[in-house]
CSV table of C-alpha atoms in Angstrom, one decimal:
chain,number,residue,atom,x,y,z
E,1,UNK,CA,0.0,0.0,0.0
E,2,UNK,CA,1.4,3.3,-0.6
E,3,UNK,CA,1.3,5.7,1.6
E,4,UNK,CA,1.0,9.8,2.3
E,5,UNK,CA,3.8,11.8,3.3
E,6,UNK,CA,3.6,13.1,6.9
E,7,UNK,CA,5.2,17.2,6.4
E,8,UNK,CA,4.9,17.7,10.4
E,9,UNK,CA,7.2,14.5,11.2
E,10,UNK,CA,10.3,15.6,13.3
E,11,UNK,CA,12.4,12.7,11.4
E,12,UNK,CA,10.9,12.9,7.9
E,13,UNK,CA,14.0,12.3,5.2
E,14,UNK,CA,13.9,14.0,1.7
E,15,UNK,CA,15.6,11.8,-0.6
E,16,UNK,CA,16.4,13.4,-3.9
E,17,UNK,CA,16.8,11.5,-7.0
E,18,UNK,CA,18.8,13.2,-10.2
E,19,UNK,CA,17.2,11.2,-13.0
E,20,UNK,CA,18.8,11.8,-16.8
E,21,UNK,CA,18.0,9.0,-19.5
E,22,UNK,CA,17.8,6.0,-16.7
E,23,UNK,CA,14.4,5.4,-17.8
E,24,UNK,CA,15.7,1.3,-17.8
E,25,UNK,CA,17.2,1.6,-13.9
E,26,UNK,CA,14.4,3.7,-12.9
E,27,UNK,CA,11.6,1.6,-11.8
E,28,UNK,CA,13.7,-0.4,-9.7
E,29,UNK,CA,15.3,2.6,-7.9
E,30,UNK,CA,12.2,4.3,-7.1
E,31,UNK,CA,10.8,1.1,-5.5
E,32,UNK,CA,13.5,0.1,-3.2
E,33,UNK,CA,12.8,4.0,-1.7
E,34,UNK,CA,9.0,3.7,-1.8
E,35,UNK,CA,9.6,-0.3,0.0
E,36,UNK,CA,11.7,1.5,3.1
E,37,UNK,CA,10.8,0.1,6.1
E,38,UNK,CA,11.3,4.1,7.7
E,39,UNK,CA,8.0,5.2,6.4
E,40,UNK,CA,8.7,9.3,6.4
E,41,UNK,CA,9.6,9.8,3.5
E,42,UNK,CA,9.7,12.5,1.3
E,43,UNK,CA,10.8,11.6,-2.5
E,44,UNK,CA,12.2,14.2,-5.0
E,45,UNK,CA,12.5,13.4,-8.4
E,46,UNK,CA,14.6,15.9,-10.4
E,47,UNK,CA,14.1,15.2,-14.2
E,48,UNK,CA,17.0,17.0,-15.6
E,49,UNK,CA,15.7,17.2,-19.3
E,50,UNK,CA,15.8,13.9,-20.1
E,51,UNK,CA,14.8,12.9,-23.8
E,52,UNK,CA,14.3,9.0,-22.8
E,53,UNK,CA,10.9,8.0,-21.0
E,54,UNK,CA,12.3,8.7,-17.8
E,55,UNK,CA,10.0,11.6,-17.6
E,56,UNK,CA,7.2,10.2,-18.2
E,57,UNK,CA,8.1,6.9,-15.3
E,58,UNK,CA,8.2,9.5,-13.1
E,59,UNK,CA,5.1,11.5,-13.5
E,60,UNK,CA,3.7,7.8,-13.3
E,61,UNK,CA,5.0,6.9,-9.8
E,62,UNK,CA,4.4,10.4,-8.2
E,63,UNK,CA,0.2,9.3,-9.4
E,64,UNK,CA,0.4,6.9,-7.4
E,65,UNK,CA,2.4,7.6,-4.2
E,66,UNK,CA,2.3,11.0,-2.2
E,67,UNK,CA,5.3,11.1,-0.9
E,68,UNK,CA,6.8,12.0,-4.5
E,69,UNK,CA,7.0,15.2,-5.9
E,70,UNK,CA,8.6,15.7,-9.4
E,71,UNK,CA,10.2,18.0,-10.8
E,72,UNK,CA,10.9,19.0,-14.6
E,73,UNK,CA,13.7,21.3,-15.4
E,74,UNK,CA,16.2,21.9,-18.3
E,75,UNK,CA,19.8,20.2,-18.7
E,76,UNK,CA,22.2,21.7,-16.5
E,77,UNK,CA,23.7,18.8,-14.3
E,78,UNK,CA,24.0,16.7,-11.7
E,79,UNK,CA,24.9,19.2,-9.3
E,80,UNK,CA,21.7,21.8,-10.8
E,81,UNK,CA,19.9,18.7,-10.3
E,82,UNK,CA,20.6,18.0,-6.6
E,83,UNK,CA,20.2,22.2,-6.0
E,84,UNK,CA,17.1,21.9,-7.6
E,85,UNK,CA,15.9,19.1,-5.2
E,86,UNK,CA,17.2,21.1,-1.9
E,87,UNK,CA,15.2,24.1,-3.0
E,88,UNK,CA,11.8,21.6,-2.3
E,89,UNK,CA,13.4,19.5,0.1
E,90,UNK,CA,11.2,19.3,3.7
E,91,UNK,CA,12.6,16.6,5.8
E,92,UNK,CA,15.1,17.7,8.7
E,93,UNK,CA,17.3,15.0,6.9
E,94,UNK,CA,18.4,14.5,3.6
E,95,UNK,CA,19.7,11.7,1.3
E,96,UNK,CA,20.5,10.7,-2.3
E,97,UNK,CA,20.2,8.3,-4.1
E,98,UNK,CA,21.3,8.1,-7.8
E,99,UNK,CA,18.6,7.0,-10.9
E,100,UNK,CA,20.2,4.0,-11.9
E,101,UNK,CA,21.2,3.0,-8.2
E,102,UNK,CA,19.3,1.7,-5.5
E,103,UNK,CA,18.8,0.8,-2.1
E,104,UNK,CA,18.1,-1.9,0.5
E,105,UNK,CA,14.8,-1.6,2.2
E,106,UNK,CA,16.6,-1.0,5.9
E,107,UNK,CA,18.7,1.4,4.1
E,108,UNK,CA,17.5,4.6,5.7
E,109,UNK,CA,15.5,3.2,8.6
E,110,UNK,CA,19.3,1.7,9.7
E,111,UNK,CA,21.0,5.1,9.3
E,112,UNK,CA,18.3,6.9,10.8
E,113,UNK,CA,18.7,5.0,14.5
E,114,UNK,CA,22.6,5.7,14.4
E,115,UNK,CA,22.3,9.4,14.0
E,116,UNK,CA,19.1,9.6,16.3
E,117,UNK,CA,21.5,8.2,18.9
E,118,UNK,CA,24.0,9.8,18.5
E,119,UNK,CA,23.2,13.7,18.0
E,120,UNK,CA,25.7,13.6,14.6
E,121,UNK,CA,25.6,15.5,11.8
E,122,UNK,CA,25.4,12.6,9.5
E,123,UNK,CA,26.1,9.0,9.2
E,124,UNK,CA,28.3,7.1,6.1
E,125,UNK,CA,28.1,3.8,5.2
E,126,UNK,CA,29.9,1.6,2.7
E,127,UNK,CA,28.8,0.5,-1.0
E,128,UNK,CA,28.0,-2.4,-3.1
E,129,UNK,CA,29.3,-2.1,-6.5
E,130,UNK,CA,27.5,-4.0,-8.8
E,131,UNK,CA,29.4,-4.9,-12.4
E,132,UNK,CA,27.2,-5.6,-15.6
E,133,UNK,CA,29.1,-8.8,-15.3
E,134,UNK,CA,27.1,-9.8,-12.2
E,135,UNK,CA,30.5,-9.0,-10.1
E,136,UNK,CA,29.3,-7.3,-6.9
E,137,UNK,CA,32.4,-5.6,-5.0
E,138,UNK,CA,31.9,-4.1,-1.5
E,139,UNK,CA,33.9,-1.1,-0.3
E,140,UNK,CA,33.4,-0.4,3.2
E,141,UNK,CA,35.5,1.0,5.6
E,142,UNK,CA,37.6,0.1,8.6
E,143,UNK,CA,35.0,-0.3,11.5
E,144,UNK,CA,32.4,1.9,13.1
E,145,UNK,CA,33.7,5.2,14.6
E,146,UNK,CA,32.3,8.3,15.7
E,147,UNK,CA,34.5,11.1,14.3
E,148,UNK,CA,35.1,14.3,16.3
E,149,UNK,CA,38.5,15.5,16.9
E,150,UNK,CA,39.8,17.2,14.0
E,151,UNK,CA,43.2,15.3,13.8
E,152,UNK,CA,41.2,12.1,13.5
E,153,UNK,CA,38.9,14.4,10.0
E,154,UNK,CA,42.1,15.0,8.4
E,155,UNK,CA,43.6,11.0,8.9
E,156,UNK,CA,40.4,10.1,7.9
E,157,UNK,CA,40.5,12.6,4.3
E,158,UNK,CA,44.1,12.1,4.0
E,159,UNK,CA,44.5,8.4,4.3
E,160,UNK,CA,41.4,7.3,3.3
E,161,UNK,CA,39.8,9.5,0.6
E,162,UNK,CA,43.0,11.4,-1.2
E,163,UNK,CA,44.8,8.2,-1.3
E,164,UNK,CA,44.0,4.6,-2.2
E,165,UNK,CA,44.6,2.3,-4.5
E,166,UNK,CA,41.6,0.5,-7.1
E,167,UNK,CA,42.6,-2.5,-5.3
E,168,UNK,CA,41.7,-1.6,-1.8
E,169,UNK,CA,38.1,-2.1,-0.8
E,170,UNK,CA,38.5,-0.6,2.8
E,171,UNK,CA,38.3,3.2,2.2
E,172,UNK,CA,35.4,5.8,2.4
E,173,UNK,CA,33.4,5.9,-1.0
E,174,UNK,CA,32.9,9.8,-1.4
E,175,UNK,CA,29.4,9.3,-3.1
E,176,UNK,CA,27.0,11.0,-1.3
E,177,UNK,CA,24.5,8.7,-2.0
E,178,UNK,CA,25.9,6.7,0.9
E,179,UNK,CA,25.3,8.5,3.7
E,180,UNK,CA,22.4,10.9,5.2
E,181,UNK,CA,22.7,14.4,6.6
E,182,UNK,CA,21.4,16.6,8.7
E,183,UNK,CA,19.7,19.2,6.1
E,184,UNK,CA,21.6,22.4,7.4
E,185,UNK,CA,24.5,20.7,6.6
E,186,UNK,CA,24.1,19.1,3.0
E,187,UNK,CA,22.6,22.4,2.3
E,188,UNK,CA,25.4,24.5,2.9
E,189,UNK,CA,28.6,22.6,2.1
E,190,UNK,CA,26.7,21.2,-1.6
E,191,UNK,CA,26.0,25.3,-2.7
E,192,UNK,CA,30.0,25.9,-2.9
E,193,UNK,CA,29.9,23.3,-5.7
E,194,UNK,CA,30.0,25.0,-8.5
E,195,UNK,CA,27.3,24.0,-11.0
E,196,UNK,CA,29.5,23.4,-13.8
E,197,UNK,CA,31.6,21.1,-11.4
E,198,UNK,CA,30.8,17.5,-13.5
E,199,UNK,CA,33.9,15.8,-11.6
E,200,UNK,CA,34.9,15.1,-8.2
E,201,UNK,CA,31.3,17.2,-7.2
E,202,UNK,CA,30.6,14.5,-4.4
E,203,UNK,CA,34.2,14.6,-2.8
E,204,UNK,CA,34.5,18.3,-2.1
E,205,UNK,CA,30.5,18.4,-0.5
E,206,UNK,CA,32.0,15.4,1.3
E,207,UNK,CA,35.1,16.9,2.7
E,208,UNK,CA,33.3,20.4,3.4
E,209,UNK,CA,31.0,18.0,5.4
E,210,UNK,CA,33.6,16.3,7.2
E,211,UNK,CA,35.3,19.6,8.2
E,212,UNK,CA,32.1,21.7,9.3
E,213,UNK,CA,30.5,19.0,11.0
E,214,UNK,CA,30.4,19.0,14.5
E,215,UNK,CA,30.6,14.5,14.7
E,216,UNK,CA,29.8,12.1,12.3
E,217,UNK,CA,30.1,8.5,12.1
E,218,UNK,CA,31.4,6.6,9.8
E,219,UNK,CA,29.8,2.8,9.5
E,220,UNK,CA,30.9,-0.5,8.1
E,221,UNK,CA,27.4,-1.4,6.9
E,222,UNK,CA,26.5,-2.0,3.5
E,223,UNK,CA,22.9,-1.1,2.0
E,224,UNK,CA,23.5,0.9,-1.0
E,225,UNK,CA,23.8,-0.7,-4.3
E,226,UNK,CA,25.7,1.3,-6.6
E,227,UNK,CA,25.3,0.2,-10.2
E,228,UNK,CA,28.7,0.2,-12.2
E,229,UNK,CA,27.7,1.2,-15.8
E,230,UNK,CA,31.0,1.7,-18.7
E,231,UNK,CA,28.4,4.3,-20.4
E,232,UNK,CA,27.9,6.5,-17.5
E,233,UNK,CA,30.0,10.3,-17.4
E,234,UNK,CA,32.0,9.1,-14.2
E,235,UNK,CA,33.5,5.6,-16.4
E,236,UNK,CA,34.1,7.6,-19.6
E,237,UNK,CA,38.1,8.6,-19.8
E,238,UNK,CA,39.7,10.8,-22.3
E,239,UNK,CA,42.4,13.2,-23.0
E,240,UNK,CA,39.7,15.9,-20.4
E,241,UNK,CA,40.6,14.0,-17.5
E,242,UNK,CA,43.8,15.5,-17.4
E,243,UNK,CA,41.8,18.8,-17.0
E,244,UNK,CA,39.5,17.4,-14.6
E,245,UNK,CA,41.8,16.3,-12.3
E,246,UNK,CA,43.6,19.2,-12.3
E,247,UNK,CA,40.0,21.7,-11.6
E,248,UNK,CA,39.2,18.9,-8.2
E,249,UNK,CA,43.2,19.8,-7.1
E,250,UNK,CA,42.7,23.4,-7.4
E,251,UNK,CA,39.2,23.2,-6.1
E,252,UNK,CA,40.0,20.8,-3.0
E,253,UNK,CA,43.4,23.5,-2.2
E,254,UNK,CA,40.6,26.2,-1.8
E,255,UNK,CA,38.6,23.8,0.9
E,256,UNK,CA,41.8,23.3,2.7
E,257,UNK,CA,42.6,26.7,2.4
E,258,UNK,CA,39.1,27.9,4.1
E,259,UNK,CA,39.6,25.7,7.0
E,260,UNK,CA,43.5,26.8,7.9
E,261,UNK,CA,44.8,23.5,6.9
E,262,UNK,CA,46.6,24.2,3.8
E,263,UNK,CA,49.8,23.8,5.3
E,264,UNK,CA,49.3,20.6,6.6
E,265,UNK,CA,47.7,19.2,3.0
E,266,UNK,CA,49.7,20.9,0.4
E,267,UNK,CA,52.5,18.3,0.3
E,268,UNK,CA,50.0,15.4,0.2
E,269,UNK,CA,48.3,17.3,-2.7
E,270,UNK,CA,51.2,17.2,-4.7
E,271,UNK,CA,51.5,13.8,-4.4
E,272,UNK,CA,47.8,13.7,-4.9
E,273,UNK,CA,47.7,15.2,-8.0
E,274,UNK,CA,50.7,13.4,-9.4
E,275,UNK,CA,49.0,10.0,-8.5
E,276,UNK,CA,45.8,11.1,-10.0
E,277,UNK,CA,48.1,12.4,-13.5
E,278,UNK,CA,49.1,8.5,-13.7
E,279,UNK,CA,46.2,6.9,-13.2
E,280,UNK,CA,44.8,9.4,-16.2
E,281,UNK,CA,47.5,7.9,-18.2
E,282,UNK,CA,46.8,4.2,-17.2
E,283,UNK,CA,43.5,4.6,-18.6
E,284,UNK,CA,43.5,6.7,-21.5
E,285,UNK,CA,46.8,4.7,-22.5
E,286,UNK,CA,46.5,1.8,-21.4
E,287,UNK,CA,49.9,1.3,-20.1
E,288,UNK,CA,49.0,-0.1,-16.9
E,289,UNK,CA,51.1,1.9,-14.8
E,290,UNK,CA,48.4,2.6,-11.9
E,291,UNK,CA,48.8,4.3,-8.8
E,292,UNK,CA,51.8,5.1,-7.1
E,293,UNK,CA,52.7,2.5,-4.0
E,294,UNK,CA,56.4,2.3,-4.0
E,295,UNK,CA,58.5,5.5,-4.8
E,296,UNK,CA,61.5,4.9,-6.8
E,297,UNK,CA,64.8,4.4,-4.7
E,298,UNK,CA,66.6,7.6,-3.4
E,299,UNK,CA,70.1,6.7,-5.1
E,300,UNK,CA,72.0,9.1,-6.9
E,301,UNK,CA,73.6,6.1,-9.0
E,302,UNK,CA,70.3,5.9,-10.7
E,303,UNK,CA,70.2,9.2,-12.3
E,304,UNK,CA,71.3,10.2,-15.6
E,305,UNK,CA,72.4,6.2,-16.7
E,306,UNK,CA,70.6,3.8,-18.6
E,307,UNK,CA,68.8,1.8,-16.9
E,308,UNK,CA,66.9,-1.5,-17.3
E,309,UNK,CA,64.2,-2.1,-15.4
E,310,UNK,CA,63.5,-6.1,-14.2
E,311,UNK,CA,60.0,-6.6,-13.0
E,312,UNK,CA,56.1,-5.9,-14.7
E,313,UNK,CA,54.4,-6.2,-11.0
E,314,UNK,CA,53.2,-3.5,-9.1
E,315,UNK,CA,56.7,-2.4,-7.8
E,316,UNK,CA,58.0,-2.2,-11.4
E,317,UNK,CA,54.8,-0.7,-12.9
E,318,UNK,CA,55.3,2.4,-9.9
E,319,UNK,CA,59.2,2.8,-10.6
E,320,UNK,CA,57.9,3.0,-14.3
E,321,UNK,CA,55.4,5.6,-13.8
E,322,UNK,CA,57.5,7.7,-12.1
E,323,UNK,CA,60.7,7.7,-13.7
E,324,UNK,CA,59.1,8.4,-17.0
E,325,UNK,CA,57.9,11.8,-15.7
E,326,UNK,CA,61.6,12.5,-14.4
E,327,UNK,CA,64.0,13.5,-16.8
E,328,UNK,CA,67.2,13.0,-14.5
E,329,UNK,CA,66.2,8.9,-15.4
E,330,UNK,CA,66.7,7.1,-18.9
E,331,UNK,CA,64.9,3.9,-19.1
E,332,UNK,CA,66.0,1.9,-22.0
E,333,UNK,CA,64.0,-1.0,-21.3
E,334,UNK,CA,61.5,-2.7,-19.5
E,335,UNK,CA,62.2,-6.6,-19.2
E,336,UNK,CA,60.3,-8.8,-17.2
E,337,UNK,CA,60.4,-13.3,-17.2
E,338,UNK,CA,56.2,-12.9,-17.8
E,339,UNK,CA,56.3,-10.5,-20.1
E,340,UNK,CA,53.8,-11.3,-22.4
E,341,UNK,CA,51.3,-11.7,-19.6
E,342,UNK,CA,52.5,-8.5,-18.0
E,343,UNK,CA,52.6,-5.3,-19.8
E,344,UNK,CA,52.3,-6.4,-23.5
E,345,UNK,CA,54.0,-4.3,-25.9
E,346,UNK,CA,55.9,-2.4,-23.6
E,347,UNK,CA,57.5,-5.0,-21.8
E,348,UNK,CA,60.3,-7.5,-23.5
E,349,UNK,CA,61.7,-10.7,-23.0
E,350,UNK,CA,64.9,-11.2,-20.4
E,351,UNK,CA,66.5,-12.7,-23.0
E,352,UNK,CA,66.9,-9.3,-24.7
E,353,UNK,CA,69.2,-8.1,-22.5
E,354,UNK,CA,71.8,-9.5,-24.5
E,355,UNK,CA,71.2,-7.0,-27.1
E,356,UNK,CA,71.2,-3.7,-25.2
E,357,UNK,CA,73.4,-1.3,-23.8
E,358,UNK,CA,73.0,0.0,-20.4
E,359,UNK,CA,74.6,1.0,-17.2
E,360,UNK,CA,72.3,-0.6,-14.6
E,361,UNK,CA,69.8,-3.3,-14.5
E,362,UNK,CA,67.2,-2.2,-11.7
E,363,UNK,CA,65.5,-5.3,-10.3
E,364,UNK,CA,62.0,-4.4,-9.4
E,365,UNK,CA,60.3,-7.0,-6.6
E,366,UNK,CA,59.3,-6.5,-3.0
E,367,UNK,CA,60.8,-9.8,-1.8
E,368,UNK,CA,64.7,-9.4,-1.2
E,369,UNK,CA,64.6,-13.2,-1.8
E,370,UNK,CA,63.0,-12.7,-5.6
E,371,UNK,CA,65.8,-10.4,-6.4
E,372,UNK,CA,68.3,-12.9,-5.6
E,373,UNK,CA,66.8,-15.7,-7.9
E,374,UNK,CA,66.9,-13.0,-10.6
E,375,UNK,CA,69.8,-11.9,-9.9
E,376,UNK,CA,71.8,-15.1,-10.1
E,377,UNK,CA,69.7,-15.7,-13.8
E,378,UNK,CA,71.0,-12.1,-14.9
E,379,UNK,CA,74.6,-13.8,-14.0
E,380,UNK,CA,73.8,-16.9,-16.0
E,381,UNK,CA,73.2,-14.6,-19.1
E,382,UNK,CA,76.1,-13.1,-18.4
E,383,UNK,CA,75.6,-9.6,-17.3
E,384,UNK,CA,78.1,-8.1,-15.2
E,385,UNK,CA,77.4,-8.4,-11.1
E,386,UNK,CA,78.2,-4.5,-10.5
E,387,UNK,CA,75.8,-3.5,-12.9
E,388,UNK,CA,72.8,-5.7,-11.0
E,389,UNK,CA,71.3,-3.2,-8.3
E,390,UNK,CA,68.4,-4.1,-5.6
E,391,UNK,CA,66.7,-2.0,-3.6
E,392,UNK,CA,64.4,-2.8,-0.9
E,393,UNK,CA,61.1,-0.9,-2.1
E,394,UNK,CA,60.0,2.0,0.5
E,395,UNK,CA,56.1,2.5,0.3
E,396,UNK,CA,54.8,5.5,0.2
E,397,UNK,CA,54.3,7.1,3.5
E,398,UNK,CA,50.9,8.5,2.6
E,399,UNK,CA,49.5,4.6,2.2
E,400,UNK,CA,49.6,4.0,5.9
């Protein structure tokens, strides 16, 4: 049965839904909101100019259901789309939850109890990514905590938002969709997002929120369903990452900068952004370099040689990355005993060695006990001892 939205309810949430030519995921979304087992619920649909049907599936569902109101506006955005649905919102609380996305029917009623209990500002809870392969990875973070000292905010954005690696799943997922916040709150930090901003928009709402908030918690449940699609503007790479990447830097300097922490960041940042340049190239080029883990040894022998690098795994792939940005190294070549199941076109056989010249072969493995195995088979193809080199890898100190 559906039912009619209560306006005078102390604990009524306004969950806004940006909806743009998702009139396939649609459906499903708005039923897993309308199914909530926390009944005070105000629904916003924000049709922003769709030329699909997803117009017309939501004029059909607010027909039926009180608690939805619809609006209709131009193109302008995800972000115009969420400022659109604050403008209407009524609930003391808000959430959001994308068109193509949806929810568990706890979702809100579980989220609801932890901040009624707590007097926060707003709750977050983990994700479930769901792959059109039928793959379903969960991100989630480390454990429940309630968050109020500001040294634990900043450990919290530096470790766990600005840095981490596509294979960690214990981080906190910057999509607003998985949390819920007090309405002041949301309301404030999302209108210094700019409207253009079509990149990054959730993580600098999110950080605002994390440093104007009074507490928050941060939770290890999982109830939001987050649906991976290749076509959508957040999986599309080109040459304008580069350029988006660089506007969130810029834009996330000026949060740190408002809250007299620019000092402590601005390092980090530069690391950030550098991370963020490589993992631009990764895609767009395909070279599998990813994100940066280990930094490349601090040895002046290194510099301004030739150098061969021995190893495709994530320790080579990070040497790689960086040393091609830094013109005091010359890589040669890239060997590695896998290669054709490594890095493809860019990596060669060990056997071709033989048939370069260079100054030092840089073995590229965590393991010191790895690097002696390869070592001994660079002897046995007879490369000179002094020009084999090992270096225990040192991680970078913004991973831990």
């Amino acid at each position: 049965m559906y039912e009619t939205l209560n306006i005078n309810e102390n604990g009524l949430i306004s969950v806004i839904v940006p909806v743009y030519n998702v009139a396939d995921y649609l459906p499903k979304c708005i039923e897993s909101i309308l199914e909530q087992t926390y009944p005070d619920i105000q629904i916003i649909l924000v049709d922003d100019g769709s030329t699909d049907c997803s117009p017309k599936v939501c004029d059909r569902y607010a027909e039926k259901d009180k608690r939805i109101n619809v609006l209709h506006k131009e193109n302008g955005g995800l972000v115009s789309a969420r400022k659109a649905g604050l403008t209407v919102a009524l609930g003391k609380y808000i959430g959001f939850v994308d068109g193509d996305d949806y929810i568990d029917e706890t979702y809100y009623e579980n989220l609801m109890h932890c901040l009624r209990n707590s007097d926060a500002d707003f709750v977050h809870s983990g994700i479930a990514a769901e792959k059109n392969t039928g793959q379903t990875e969960v991100y989630t973070t480390f454990g429940n905590r309630v968050i109020v000292e500001a040294d634990d905010r900043m450990e919290l954005i530096q470790k766990y938002i600005l840095y981490h690696s596509a294979d960690d799943k214990e981080f906190l997922p910057t999509i607003l969709c998985s949390k819920l916040f007090d309405a002041n709150l949301i309301r404030e930090c999302y209108e210094c997002v700019p409207d253009n901003q079509s990149f990054g928009e959730d993580m600098l709402a999110f950080c605002r929120c994390i440093l104007k908030s009074k507490k928050f918690i941060v939770l290890s449940n999982v109830g939001y369903h987050y649906l991976v699609r290749q076509d959508s503007i957040s999986h599309m790479w080109s040459v304008d990452k580069f350029w988006q990447e660089s506007n969130l830097y810029y834009e996330l300097c000026s949060i740190w900068k408002e809250h007299d922490c620019f000092e402590k960041m601005n390092a980090l940042m530069e690391n950030y952004l550098v991370i963020r340049m490589v993992e631009c190239m990764n895609h767009i080029y395909g070279k599998g370099l990813g994100t940066v883990r280990y930094l490349v040894p601090k040895n002046e022998t290194l510099k301004k040689r030739r150098i061969v690098i021995y190893g495709a795994g994530k320790v080579g792939r990070d040497y790689v990355s960086q040393m091609v940005l830094d013109q005091q190294f010359n890589i040669i070549a890239w060997i590695d005993k896998k290669f054709e199941e490594k890095i493809n076109k860019l990596c060669l056989a060990v056997t071709s060695i033989k048939e370069l010249d260079f100054d030092i072969v840089l073995i590229a493995v965590r393991k010191e006990a790895t690097a002696l195995q390869i070592k001994n088979q660079l002897l046995d193809l007879n490369i000179e001892e002094r020009k084999i080199v090992w270096y225990a890898p040192e991680e970078n100190i913004w991973k831990h």
